[in-house]
Tab-separated table of C-alpha atoms in Angstrom:
chain	number	residue	atom	x	y	z
A	1	MET	CA	-2.804	16.524	-29.774
A	2	ALA	CA	-0.742	17.837	-26.885
A	3	ASP	CA	1.719	20.707	-26.993
A	4	HIS	CA	4.222	18.722	-24.924
A	5	LEU	CA	4.961	15.028	-24.422
A	6	VAL	CA	6.469	13.935	-21.113
A	7	VAL	CA	8.280	10.593	-21.247
A	8	VAL	CA	8.507	8.688	-17.949
A	9	ASP	CA	10.189	5.415	-16.987
A	10	PHE	CA	9.974	4.512	-13.300
A	11	GLU	CA	12.335	2.166	-11.480
A	12	ALA	CA	10.966	0.302	-8.478
A	13	THR	CA	11.979	-1.985	-5.633
A	14	CYS	CA	12.524	-5.532	-6.873
A	15	GLU	CA	14.012	-8.914	-6.103
A	16	GLU	CA	15.247	-11.662	-8.410
A	17	ASN	CA	12.644	-14.366	-9.082
A	18	ALA	CA	10.393	-13.048	-6.308
A	19	ARG	CA	7.634	-10.490	-5.816
A	20	ILE	CA	8.088	-7.581	-3.421
A	21	TYR	CA	4.822	-6.353	-1.915
A	22	PRO	CA	4.144	-3.541	-1.951
A	23	GLN	CA	6.456	-2.553	-4.794
A	24	GLU	CA	7.491	1.113	-4.606
A	25	ILE	CA	8.984	3.606	-7.053
A	26	ILE	CA	12.603	4.496	-6.243
A	27	GLU	CA	13.540	6.577	-9.306
A	28	PHE	CA	11.140	9.102	-10.852
A	29	PRO	CA	12.579	10.436	-14.152
A	30	ALA	CA	10.966	12.374	-16.974
A	31	VAL	CA	11.969	13.940	-20.287
A	32	LEU	CA	9.890	16.754	-21.792
A	33	VAL	CA	9.526	16.858	-25.591
A	34	ASN	CA	8.066	19.695	-27.641
A	35	ALA	CA	5.355	18.014	-29.731
A	36	ALA	CA	5.657	20.528	-32.572
A	37	THR	CA	9.441	20.593	-32.992
A	38	GLY	CA	10.488	17.225	-31.563
A	39	LEU	CA	13.101	18.959	-29.424
A	40	LEU	CA	13.919	17.655	-25.944
A	41	VAL	CA	13.079	20.644	-23.765
A	42	SER	CA	14.062	19.597	-20.267
A	43	GLU	CA	14.776	16.643	-17.963
A	44	PHE	CA	13.677	15.772	-14.447
A	45	ARG	CA	14.769	13.164	-11.937
A	46	THR	CA	14.325	12.586	-8.257
A	47	TYR	CA	15.028	9.496	-6.204
A	48	VAL	CA	12.211	8.239	-4.024
A	49	ARG	CA	12.563	6.788	-0.536
A	50	PRO	CA	10.640	3.479	-0.226
A	51	ARG	CA	8.567	3.266	2.928
A	52	HIS	CA	7.826	-0.455	3.231
A	53	HIS	CA	11.113	-1.956	1.970
A	54	PRO	CA	13.656	0.784	2.731
A	55	ARG	CA	16.695	-1.463	2.145
A	56	LEU	CA	17.341	-2.149	-1.539
A	57	THR	CA	18.110	-5.725	-2.477
A	58	ALA	CA	21.473	-6.531	-4.044
A	59	PHE	CA	19.581	-7.561	-7.188
A	60	CYS	CA	17.793	-4.184	-7.370
A	61	THR	CA	21.032	-2.236	-7.033
A	62	LYS	CA	22.759	-4.366	-9.669
A	63	LEU	CA	19.816	-4.084	-12.087
A	64	THR	CA	19.138	-0.356	-11.780
A	65	GLY	CA	22.467	1.015	-10.575
A	66	ILE	CA	20.593	2.869	-7.825
A	67	GLN	CA	22.557	3.022	-4.568
A	68	GLN	CA	21.202	2.824	-1.030
A	69	ASP	CA	22.347	6.344	-0.147
A	70	GLN	CA	20.452	7.729	-3.155
A	71	VAL	CA	17.098	6.384	-1.956
A	72	ASP	CA	17.932	7.203	1.676
A	73	GLY	CA	18.337	10.818	0.550
A	74	GLY	CA	15.252	10.667	-1.651
A	75	VAL	CA	11.761	12.044	-1.098
A	76	GLU	CA	8.348	10.515	-0.471
A	77	ILE	CA	6.378	9.655	-3.621
A	78	SER	CA	3.911	12.456	-2.836
A	79	GLU	CA	6.751	14.990	-2.831
A	80	ALA	CA	8.165	13.486	-6.031
A	81	LEU	CA	4.818	14.091	-7.737
A	82	ALA	CA	4.731	17.665	-6.445
A	83	LYS	CA	8.302	18.306	-7.638
A	84	HIS	CA	7.423	16.859	-11.041
A	85	ASP	CA	4.435	19.217	-11.263
A	86	ALA	CA	6.649	22.189	-10.359
A	87	TRP	CA	9.219	21.154	-12.987
A	88	LEU	CA	6.537	21.003	-15.686
A	89	ALA	CA	5.313	24.472	-14.737
A	90	ALA	CA	8.856	25.891	-14.759
A	91	SER	CA	9.427	24.297	-18.188
A	92	GLY	CA	6.361	26.028	-19.615
A	93	ALA	CA	4.263	22.877	-20.044
A	94	ASP	CA	0.507	23.288	-19.665
A	95	LYS	CA	-0.811	20.230	-17.804
A	96	ASN	CA	-4.039	20.474	-19.790
A	97	ARG	CA	-2.077	20.264	-23.051
A	98	LEU	CA	0.235	17.454	-21.990
A	99	ALA	CA	0.462	13.751	-22.859
A	100	VAL	CA	2.447	11.160	-20.909
A	101	VAL	CA	4.496	8.696	-22.982
A	102	THR	CA	5.800	5.326	-21.759
A	103	TRP	CA	7.231	2.145	-23.221
A	104	GLY	CA	4.512	-0.297	-22.175
A	105	ASP	CA	1.573	0.229	-19.834
A	106	TRP	CA	3.273	-0.736	-16.562
A	107	ASP	CA	4.445	2.726	-15.453
A	108	CYS	CA	1.008	4.424	-15.423
A	109	LYS	CA	-1.497	1.583	-15.411
A	110	THR	CA	0.163	-0.541	-12.751
A	111	MET	CA	3.058	0.965	-10.824
A	112	LEU	CA	2.112	4.582	-10.153
A	113	GLU	CA	-1.605	3.807	-9.915
A	114	PHE	CA	-1.065	0.993	-7.416
A	115	GLU	CA	1.353	2.892	-5.194
A	116	CYS	CA	-0.833	6.000	-5.026
A	117	ARG	CA	-3.918	3.935	-4.214
A	118	PHE	CA	-2.047	1.865	-1.633
A	119	LYS	CA	-0.699	4.966	0.124
A	120	GLY	CA	-3.835	7.093	-0.301
A	121	ILE	CA	-2.059	9.706	-2.435
A	122	ALA	CA	-3.822	11.839	-5.034
A	123	LYS	CA	-1.841	11.904	-8.269
A	124	PRO	CA	-2.105	14.427	-11.125
A	125	ALA	CA	-4.888	13.591	-13.577
A	126	TYR	CA	-2.550	13.703	-16.577
A	127	PHE	CA	-1.095	10.350	-15.417
A	128	ASP	CA	-4.498	8.720	-16.028
A	129	ARG	CA	-4.029	8.834	-19.837
A	130	TRP	CA	-0.879	7.906	-21.692
A	131	VAL	CA	0.725	6.887	-24.972
A	132	ASN	CA	2.163	3.370	-24.914
A	133	LEU	CA	4.885	3.896	-27.515
A	134	ARG	CA	4.828	0.185	-28.372
A	135	VAL	CA	1.556	0.794	-30.231
A	136	PRO	CA	2.757	3.426	-32.763
A	137	PHE	CA	6.094	1.600	-33.032
A	138	GLU	CA	4.351	-1.610	-34.102
A	139	ALA	CA	2.195	0.392	-36.493
A	140	ALA	CA	5.399	1.546	-38.190
A	141	PHE	CA	7.611	-1.563	-37.902
A	142	GLY	CA	5.100	-4.401	-37.670
A	143	PRO	CA	3.824	-6.484	-34.748
A	144	GLY	CA	6.136	-8.505	-32.535
A	145	ARG	CA	7.334	-8.480	-28.966
A	146	ARG	CA	10.424	-6.294	-28.525
A	147	ASN	CA	12.057	-4.697	-25.541
A	148	LEU	CA	13.069	-1.043	-25.634
A	149	GLN	CA	16.682	-1.745	-26.603
A	150	GLU	CA	15.579	-3.927	-29.507
A	151	ALA	CA	13.145	-1.261	-30.698
A	152	ILE	CA	15.896	1.380	-30.554
A	153	ARG	CA	18.160	-0.768	-32.746
A	154	GLU	CA	15.365	-1.618	-35.173
A	155	ALA	CA	14.631	2.080	-35.624
A	156	GLY	CA	18.279	2.645	-36.587
A	157	LEU	CA	19.158	4.494	-33.382
A	158	GLN	CA	22.057	3.973	-30.972
A	159	TRP	CA	21.320	3.133	-27.342
A	160	ILE	CA	22.730	5.809	-25.057
A	161	GLY	CA	23.439	5.282	-21.361
A	162	ARG	CA	22.774	2.459	-18.921
A	163	LEU	CA	19.914	0.009	-19.331
A	164	HIS	CA	17.463	0.165	-16.393
A	165	CYS	CA	18.694	3.571	-15.319
A	166	GLY	CA	15.304	5.282	-15.291
A	167	LEU	CA	16.510	8.580	-16.759
A	168	ASP	CA	18.549	6.854	-19.478
A	169	ASP	CA	15.567	4.643	-20.357
A	170	ALA	CA	13.339	7.738	-20.513
A	171	ARG	CA	15.868	9.528	-22.742
A	172	ASN	CA	16.056	6.596	-25.150
A	173	THR	CA	12.263	6.342	-25.215
A	174	ALA	CA	12.160	10.070	-26.029
A	175	TYR	CA	14.672	9.597	-28.881
A	176	LEU	CA	12.507	6.784	-30.255
A	177	LEU	CA	9.392	8.957	-29.920
A	178	VAL	CA	11.053	11.768	-31.885
A	179	GLU	CA	12.183	9.310	-34.580
A	180	LEU	CA	8.626	8.017	-34.986
A	181	MET	CA	7.361	11.598	-35.210
A	182	ARG	CA	10.023	12.330	-37.853
A	183	ARG	CA	8.737	9.359	-39.872
A	184	GLY	CA	5.201	10.745	-39.719
A	185	VAL	CA	3.837	8.036	-37.423
A	186	ALA	CA	0.647	9.132	-35.651
A	187	ILE	CA	1.106	9.540	-31.882
A	188	SER	CA	-2.101	9.372	-29.853
A	189	ILE	CA	-3.407	8.250	-26.473
A	190	THR	CA	-3.499	4.437	-26.223
A	191	GLY	CA	-4.330	3.785	-22.556
A	192	SER	CA	-6.380	5.285	-19.764
A	193	LEU	CA	-7.679	4.557	-16.296
A	194	ALA	CA	-11.439	4.655	-15.831
A	195	PRO	CA	-12.516	6.422	-12.625
A	196	ALA	CA	-12.924	3.939	-9.778
A	197	LEU	CA	-16.433	3.405	-8.478
A	198	ALA	CA	-16.968	4.876	-5.025
A	199	PRO	CA	-16.957	2.133	-2.359
A	200	LYS	CA	-19.906	1.709	-0.029
A	201	LYS	CA	-19.648	2.455	3.651
A	202	GLN	CA	-17.775	-0.189	5.599
A	203	ASP	CA	-20.847	-1.169	7.615
A	204	GLU	CA	-22.590	-2.068	4.351
A	205	ILE	CA	-19.877	-4.523	3.291
A	206	ARG	CA	-21.007	-8.084	3.955
A	207	PRO	CA	-18.237	-10.385	2.726
A	208	GLN	CA	-18.765	-14.118	2.459
A	209	PRO	CA	-16.970	-16.427	4.923
A	210	PRO	CA	-13.209	-16.352	4.394
A	211	ALA	CA	-11.525	-18.673	1.947
A	212	GLN	CA	-7.843	-19.601	2.092
A	213	PRO	CA	-5.669	-16.650	3.243
A	214	VAL	CA	-3.368	-15.122	0.635
A	215	GLY	CA	-0.656	-14.165	3.100
A	216	PRO	CA	0.077	-13.810	6.829
A	217	ASN	CA	-1.431	-10.332	7.020
A	218	LEU	CA	-4.295	-10.398	4.487
A	219	SER	CA	-7.310	-12.628	3.931
A	220	MET	CA	-9.453	-12.592	0.766
A	221	TRP	CA	-13.101	-13.393	0.080
A	222	GLY	CA	-15.233	-13.691	-2.998
A	223	GLY	CA	-17.323	-10.815	-4.283
A	224	GLY	CA	-20.496	-11.149	-2.232
A	225	ALA	CA	-23.666	-9.117	-2.470
A	226	GLY	CA	-22.167	-6.124	-0.674
A	227	ALA	CA	-18.870	-5.994	-2.525
A	228	VAL	CA	-17.879	-3.024	-4.660
A	229	PRO	CA	-18.522	-3.918	-8.330
A	230	CYS	CA	-15.195	-2.583	-9.646
A	231	CYS	CA	-12.610	-4.431	-11.702
A	232	CYS	CA	-8.949	-5.069	-11.008
A	233	TYR	CA	-6.234	-4.611	-13.644
A	234	CYS	CA	-6.962	-8.150	-14.935
A	235	GLY	CA	-10.400	-6.934	-16.024
A	236	VAL	CA	-12.307	-9.188	-13.623
A	237	THR	CA	-14.378	-8.233	-10.581
A	238	SER	CA	-12.191	-7.366	-7.595
A	239	ARG	CA	-12.370	-9.407	-4.402
A	240	CYS	CA	-13.036	-8.179	-0.887
A	241	GLY	CA	-10.588	-8.865	1.941
A	242	MET	CA	-9.557	-7.818	5.430
A	243	VAL	CA	-6.235	-7.027	7.111
A	244	MET	CA	-5.552	-9.783	9.657
A	245	ALA	CA	-2.247	-8.618	11.175
A	246	PRO	CA	-2.382	-6.851	14.562
A	247	GLY	CA	-1.887	-3.109	14.251
A	248	PRO	CA	-3.686	0.092	13.261
A	249	MET	CA	-5.044	-1.414	10.012
A	250	GLN	CA	-6.276	-4.686	11.533
A	251	GLY	CA	-9.885	-5.397	10.608
A	252	ARG	CA	-9.932	-2.870	7.777
A	253	CYS	CA	-11.479	-4.070	4.515
A	254	PHE	CA	-9.919	-3.679	1.097
A	255	TYR	CA	-10.393	-4.787	-2.514
A	256	GLY	CA	-7.726	-6.778	-4.342
A	257	CYS	CA	-7.102	-8.752	-7.513
A	258	GLY	CA	-10.019	-10.928	-8.611
A	259	ASN	CA	-7.566	-13.470	-10.030
A	260	CYS	CA	-6.088	-14.251	-6.610
A	261	THR	CA	-5.499	-17.927	-5.762
A	262	PRO	CA	-4.065	-19.533	-2.575
A	263	ALA	CA	-1.289	-21.229	-4.549
A	264	PHE	CA	-0.032	-18.310	-6.650
A	265	GLY	CA	-1.427	-15.208	-4.960
A	266	PRO	CA	-2.760	-12.210	-6.923
A	267	LYS	CA	-1.961	-11.928	-10.622
A	268	CYS	CA	-1.982	-8.125	-10.597
A	269	PRO	CA	-1.218	-5.507	-7.901
A	270	PHE	CA	-4.684	-3.896	-7.787
A	271	PHE	CA	-5.427	-2.597	-4.264
A	272	LEU	CA	-8.141	-0.250	-2.984
A	273	TRP	CA	-9.114	0.450	0.623
A	274	ALA	CA	-12.802	0.162	1.429
A	275	ALA	CA	-14.240	3.356	2.896
């Protein structure tokens, strides 16, 4: 097992009862835990400036407590990743002996993976494998859907801080992690991202005639003989599409969720540019 466990809990742009696309991380917090002693070694947080939806919604501010001036003074996600790497090094954590811990799979499997793919950013490899703390928690306390606050109470701990503040959520997840370790619960990797298959050259992509568009700027097709045989987060074959909006990306092909329908749109945020 790892020498250190780094607990992350991202906050992202959001709107009440609506989907923001693309969703972007606005708070990047982490708590470093010594795997041998269970001590919290260090903390990290930086706010991240969203590129596509720079103005936070009133709902997002109310939910997370993050203010507009905090994201305006934040950094790009690429710089946030670099700062996180530098913090780990300064804290004495070996990235090859490190395990990421989350509550749920969303942070690593969906949010960070999608944003880095969408923006063409290379992320550290240690984010490709993680411990979903729900799994060892249910092994100790029994199956059942619980949110993080409920799990904290069930473990006999006291919630500390503000719910949906990323750093406070990461701290409470770290306290729960340490409590499970104290009880002798096995902590091991539960999720990972398989390497994406390399896309073919754009001139080899032969999509089928377009079906119903999924939005004003994007149009989706079925798989087709020339489509990349990779899967979206739903586990089904991704679908080929093309940017329709005028601009520098017009005519460029991409791969999106294979569960996309005209009525409801994509069911997951998978996105990959074709080469």
